[in-house]
Coordinates of N, CA and C in Angstrom, one line a residue:
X1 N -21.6 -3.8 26.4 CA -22.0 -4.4 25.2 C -21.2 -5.6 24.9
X2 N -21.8 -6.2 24.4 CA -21.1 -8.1 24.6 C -20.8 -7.7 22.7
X3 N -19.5 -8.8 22.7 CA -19.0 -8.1 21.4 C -18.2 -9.5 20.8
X4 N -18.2 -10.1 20.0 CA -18.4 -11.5 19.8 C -17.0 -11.4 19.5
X5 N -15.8 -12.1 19.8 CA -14.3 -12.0 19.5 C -14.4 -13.3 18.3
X6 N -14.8 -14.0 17.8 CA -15.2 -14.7 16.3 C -15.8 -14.0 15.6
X7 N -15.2 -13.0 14.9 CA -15.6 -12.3 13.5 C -14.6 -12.6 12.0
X8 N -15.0 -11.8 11.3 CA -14.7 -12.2 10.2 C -13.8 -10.7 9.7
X9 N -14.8 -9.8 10.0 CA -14.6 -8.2 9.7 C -14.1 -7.5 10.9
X10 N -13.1 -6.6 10.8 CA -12.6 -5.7 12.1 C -12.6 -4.6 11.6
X11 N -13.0 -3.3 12.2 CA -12.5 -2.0 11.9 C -11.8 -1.4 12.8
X12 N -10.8 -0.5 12.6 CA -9.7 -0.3 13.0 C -9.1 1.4 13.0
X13 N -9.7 2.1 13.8 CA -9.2 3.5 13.7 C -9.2 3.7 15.2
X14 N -8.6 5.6 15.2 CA -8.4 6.4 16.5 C -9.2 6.0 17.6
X15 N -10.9 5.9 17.3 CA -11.8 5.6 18.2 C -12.2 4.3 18.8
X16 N -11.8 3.2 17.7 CA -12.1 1.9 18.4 C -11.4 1.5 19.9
X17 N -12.3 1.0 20.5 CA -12.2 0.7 21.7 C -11.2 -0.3 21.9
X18 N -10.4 -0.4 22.9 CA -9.3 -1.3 23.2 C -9.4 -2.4 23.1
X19 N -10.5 -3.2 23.1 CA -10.9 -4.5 23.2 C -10.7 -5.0 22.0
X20 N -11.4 -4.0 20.7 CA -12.0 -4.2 19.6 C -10.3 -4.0 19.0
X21 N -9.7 -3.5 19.1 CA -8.4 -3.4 18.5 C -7.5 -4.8 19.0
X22 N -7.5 -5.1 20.1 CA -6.7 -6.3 20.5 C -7.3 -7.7 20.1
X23 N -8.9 -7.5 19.9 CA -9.2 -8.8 19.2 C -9.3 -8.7 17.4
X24 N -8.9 -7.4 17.2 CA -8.1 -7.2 15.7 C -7.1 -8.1 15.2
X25 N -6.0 -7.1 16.5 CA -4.6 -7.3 16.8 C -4.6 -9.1 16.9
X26 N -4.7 -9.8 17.6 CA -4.6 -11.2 17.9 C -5.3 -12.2 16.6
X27 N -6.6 -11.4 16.2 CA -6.8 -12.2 15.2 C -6.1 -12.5 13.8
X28 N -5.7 -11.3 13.8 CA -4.6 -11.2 12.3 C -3.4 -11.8 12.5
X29 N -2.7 -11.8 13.3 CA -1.3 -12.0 13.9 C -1.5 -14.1 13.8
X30 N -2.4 -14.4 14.3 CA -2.4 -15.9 14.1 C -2.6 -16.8 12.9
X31 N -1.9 -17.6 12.8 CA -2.2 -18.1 11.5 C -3.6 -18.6 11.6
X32 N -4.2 -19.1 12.4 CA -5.6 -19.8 12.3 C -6.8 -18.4 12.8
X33 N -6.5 -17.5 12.8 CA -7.1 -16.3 13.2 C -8.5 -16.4 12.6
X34 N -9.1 -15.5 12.7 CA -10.6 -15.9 12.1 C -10.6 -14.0 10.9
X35 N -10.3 -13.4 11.7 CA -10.3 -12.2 10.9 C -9.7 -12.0 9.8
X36 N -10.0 -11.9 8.6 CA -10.2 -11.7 7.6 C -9.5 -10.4 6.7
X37 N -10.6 -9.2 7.3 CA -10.2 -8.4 7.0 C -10.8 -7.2 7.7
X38 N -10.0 -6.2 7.2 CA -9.8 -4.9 8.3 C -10.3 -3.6 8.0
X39 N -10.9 -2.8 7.9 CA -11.3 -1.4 7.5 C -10.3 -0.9 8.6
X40 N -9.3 -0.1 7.8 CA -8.6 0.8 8.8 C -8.2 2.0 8.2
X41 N -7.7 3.0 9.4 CA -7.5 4.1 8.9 C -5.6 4.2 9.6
X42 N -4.9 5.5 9.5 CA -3.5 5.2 9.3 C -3.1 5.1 11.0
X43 N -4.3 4.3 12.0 CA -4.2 4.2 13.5 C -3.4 2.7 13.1
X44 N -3.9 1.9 12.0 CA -3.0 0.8 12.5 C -2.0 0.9 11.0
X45 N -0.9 0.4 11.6 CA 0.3 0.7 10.8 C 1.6 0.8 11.0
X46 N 1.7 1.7 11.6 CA 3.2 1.3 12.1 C 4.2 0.2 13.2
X47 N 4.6 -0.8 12.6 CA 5.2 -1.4 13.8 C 4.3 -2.5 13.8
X48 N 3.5 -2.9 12.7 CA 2.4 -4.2 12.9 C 2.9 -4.8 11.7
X49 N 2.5 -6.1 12.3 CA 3.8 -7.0 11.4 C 2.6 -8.2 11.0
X50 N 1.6 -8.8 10.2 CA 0.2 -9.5 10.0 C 1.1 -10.0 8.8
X51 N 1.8 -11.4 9.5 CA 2.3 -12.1 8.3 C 1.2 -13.0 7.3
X52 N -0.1 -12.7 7.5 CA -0.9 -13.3 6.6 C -1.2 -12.5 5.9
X53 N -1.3 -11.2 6.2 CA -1.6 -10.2 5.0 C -1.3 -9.8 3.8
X54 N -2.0 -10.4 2.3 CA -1.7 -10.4 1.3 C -2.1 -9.2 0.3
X55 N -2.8 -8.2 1.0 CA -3.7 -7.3 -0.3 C -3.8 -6.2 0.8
X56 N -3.5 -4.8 0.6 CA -4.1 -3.8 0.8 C -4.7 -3.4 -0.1
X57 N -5.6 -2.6 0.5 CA -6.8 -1.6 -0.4 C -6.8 -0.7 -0.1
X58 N -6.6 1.1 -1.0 CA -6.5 1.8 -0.4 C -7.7 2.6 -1.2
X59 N -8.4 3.0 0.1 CA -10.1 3.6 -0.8 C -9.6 5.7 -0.6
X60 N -9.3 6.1 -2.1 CA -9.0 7.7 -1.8 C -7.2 7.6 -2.3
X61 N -6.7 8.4 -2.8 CA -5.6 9.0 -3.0 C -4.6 8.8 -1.5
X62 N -3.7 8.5 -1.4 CA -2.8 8.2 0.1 C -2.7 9.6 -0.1
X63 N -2.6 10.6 1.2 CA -1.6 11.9 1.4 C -0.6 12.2 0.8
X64 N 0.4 10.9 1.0 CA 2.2 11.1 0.2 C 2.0 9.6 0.2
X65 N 3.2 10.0 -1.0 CA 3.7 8.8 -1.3 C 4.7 8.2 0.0
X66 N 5.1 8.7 0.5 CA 5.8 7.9 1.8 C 4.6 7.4 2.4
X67 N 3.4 7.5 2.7 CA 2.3 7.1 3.5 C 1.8 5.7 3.0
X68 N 1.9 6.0 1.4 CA 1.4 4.9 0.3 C 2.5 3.5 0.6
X69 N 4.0 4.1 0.8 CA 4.7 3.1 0.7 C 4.6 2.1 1.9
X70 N 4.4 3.1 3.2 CA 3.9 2.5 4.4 C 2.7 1.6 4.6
X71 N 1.7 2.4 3.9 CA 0.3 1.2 4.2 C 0.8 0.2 3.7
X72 N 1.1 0.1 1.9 CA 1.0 -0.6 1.3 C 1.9 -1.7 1.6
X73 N 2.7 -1.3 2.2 CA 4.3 -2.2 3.0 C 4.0 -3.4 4.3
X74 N 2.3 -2.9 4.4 CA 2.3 -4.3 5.9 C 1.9 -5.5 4.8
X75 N 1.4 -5.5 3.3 CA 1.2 -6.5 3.5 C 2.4 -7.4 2.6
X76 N 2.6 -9.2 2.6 CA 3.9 -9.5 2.4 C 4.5 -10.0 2.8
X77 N 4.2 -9.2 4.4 CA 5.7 -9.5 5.4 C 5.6 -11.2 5.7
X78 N 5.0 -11.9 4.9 CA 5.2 -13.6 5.0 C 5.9 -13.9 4.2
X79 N 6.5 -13.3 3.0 CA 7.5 -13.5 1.8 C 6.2 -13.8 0.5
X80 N 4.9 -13.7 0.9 CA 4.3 -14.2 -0.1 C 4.2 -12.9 -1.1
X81 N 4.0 -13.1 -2.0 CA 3.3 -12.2 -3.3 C 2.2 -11.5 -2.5
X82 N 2.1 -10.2 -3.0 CA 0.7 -9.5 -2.6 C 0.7 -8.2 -3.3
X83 N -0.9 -7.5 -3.0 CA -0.9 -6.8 -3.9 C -1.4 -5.4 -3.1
X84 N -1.7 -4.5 -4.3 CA -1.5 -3.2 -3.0 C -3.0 -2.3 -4.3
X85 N -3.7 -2.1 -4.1 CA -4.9 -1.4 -5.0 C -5.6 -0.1 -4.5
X86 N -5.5 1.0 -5.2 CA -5.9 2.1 -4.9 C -7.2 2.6 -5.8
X87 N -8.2 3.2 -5.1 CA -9.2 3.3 -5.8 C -9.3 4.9 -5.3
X88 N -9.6 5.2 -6.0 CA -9.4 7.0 -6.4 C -10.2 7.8 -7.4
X89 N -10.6 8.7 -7.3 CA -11.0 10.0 -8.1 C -9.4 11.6 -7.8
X90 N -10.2 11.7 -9.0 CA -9.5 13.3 -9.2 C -9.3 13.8 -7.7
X91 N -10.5 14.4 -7.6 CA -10.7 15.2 -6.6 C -10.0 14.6 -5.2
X92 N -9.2 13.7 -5.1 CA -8.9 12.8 -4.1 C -7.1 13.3 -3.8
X93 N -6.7 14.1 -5.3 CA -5.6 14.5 -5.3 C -5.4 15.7 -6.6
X94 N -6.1 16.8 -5.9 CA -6.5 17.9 -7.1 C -4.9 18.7 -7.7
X95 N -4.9 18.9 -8.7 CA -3.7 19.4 -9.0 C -3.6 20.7 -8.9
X96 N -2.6 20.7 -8.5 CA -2.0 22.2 -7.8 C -1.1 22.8 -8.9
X97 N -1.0 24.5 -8.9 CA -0.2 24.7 -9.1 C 1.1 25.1 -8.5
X98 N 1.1 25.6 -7.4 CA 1.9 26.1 -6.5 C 2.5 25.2 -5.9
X99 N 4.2 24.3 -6.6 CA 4.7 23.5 -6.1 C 6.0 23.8 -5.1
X100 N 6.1 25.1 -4.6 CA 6.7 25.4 -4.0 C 6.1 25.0 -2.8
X101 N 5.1 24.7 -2.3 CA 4.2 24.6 -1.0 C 4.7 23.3 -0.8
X102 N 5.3 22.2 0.1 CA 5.6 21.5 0.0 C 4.8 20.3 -0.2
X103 N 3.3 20.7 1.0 CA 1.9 19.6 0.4 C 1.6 19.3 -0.9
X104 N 2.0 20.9 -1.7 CA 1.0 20.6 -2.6 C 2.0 19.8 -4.1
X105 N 3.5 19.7 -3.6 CA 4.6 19.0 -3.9 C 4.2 17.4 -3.6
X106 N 3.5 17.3 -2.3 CA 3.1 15.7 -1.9 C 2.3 15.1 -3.2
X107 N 1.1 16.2 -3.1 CA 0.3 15.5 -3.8 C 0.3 15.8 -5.3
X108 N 0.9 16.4 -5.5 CA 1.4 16.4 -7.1 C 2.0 15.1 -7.5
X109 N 2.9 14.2 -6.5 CA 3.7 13.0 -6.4 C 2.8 12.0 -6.5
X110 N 1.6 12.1 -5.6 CA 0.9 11.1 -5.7 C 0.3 10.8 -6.6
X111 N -0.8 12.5 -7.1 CA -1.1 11.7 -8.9 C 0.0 11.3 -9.8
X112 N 1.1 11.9 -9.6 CA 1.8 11.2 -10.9 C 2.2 9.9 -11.0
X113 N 2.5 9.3 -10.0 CA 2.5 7.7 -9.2 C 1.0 7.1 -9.9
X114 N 0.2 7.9 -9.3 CA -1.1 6.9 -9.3 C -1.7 7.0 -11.2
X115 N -1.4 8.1 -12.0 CA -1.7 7.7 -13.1 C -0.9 7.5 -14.1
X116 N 0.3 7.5 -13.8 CA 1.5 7.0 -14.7 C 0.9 5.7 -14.9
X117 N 1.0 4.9 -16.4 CA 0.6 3.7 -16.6 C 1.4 3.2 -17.9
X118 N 2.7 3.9 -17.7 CA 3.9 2.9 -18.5 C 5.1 2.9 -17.7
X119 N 5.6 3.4 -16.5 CA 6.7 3.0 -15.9 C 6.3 2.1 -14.9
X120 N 7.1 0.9 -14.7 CA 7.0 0.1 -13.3 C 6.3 0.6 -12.3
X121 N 5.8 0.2 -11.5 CA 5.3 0.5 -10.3 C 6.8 0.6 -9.2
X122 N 7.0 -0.6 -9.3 CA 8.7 -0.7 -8.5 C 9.3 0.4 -8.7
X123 N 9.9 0.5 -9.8 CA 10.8 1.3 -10.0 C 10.4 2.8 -9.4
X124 N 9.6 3.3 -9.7 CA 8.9 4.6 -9.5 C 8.7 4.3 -8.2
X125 N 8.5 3.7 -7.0 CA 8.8 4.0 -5.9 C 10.2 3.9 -5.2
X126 N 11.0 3.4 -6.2 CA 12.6 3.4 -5.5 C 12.8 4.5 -5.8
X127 N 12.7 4.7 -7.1 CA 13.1 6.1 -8.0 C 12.7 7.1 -7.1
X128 N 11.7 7.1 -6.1 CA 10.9 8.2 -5.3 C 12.1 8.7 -3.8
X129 N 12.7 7.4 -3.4 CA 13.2 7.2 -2.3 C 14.8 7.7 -2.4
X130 N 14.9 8.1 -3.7 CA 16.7 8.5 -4.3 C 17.5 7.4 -4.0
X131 N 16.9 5.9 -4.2 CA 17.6 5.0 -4.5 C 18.5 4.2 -5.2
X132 N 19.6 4.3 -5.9 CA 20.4 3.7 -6.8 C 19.5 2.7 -7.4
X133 N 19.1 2.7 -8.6 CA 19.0 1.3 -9.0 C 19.3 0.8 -10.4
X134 N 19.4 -0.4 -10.3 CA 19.7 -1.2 -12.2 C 18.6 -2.0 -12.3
X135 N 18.5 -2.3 -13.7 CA 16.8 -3.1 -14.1 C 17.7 -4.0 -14.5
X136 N 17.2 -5.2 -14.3 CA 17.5 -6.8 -15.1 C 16.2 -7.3 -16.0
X137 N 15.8 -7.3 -17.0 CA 14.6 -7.9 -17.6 C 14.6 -9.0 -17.5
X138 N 13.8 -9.1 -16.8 CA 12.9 -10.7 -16.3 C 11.7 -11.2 -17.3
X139 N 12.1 -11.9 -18.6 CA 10.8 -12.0 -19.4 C 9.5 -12.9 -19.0
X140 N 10.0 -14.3 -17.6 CA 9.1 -14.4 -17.6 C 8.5 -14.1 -16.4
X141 N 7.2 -14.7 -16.0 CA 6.3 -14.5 -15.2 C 5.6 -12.8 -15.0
X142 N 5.8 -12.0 -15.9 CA 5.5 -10.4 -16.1 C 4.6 -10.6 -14.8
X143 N 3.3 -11.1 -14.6 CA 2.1 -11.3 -13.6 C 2.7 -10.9 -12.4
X144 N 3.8 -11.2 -12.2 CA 4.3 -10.7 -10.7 C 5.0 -9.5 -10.4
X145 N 4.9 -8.6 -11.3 CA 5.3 -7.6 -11.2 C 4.0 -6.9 -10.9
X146 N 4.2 -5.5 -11.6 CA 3.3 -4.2 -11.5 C 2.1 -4.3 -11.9
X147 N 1.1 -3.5 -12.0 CA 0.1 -3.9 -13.0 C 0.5 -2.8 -14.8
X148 N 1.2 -2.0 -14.5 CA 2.2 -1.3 -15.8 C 3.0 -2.7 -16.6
X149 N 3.7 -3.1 -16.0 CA 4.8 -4.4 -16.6 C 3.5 -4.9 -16.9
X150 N 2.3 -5.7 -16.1 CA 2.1 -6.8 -16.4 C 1.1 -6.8 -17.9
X151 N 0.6 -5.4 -18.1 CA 0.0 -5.2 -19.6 C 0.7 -4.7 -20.8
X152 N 2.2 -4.7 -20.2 CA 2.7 -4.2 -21.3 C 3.8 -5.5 -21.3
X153 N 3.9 -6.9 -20.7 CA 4.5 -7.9 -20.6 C 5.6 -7.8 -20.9
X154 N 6.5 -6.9 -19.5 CA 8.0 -6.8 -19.4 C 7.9 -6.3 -17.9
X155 N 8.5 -7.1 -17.5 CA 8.7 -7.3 -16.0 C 9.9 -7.3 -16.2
X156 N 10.4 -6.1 -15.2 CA 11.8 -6.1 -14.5 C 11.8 -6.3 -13.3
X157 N 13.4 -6.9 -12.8 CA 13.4 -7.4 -11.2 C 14.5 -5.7 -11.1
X158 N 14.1 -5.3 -10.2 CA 15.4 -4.3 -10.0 C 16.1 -4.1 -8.7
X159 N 17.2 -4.3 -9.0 CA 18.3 -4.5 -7.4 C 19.2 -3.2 -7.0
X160 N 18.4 -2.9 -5.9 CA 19.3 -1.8 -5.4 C 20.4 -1.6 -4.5
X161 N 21.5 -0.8 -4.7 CA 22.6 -0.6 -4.9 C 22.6 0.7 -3.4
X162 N 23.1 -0.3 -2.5 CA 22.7 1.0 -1.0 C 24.2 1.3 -1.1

């Protein structure tokens, strides 16, 4: 099957064929690349470095929040601003009682991450990682913070203390 390496769209999981992944892989990775953007699932991810990538989209509740921090972590890596958007239902992360189970510990973490809508986004993932941290209030530019900061117009920068 003849398979045009000038696209615009790539999809990206377990089953894609090698070809279809390395003219992924090469398209993203170049600055003048033609690919665009990626339907993928958690096959690409680790160890991929798309310094043009500005926005993930994550369609469904992440598994854990370690998973969430990783998708959402390829994009960036240019120093640019970018953004990270999860689109979700209930049922995508049903609440459990039984938090001794450690899954059901995951996903208790994730809704509370995904519907908390007054603490930082930031913070609440350092906070996740048992990281030291201090808040500096940054009044301006709120826009580049969280989407919490940016409708409640207090954006903190916060610097962590390893």
């Amino acid at each position: 099957e003849q398979i045009s390496d000038n696209r615009m769209f790539g999809m990206y999981h377990s089953k894609t064929n090698d070809h279809n992944k390395d003219v992924i892989m090469q398209g993203m990775a170049k600055a003048d690349g033609t690919i665009r953007v990626v339907f993928a699932t958690m096959a690409l991810g680790m160890g991929v470095n798309f310094v043009r990538l500005t926005s993930t989209i994550h369609y469904g509740a992440p598994r854990c929040i370690d998973d969430y921090f990783q998708e959402s972590g390829r994009a960036g890596r240019g120093g640019e601003q970018c953004t990270s958007t999860i689109y979700w239902s209930p049922c995508n992360a049903p609440l459990r009682k039984d938090l001794s189970n450690p899954r059901n510990a995951e996903i208790a973490a994730v809704r509370r991450y995904i519907e908390n809508c007054l603490d930082c986004r930031r913070y609440l993932l350092l906070k996740y990682f048992h990281r030291s941290i201090t808040a500096t209030l940054r009044s301006r530019e709120p826009y580049l913070c969280c989407d919490n900061c940016k409708s409640a117009f207090n954006c903190s920068e916060y610097n962590l203390r390893v």
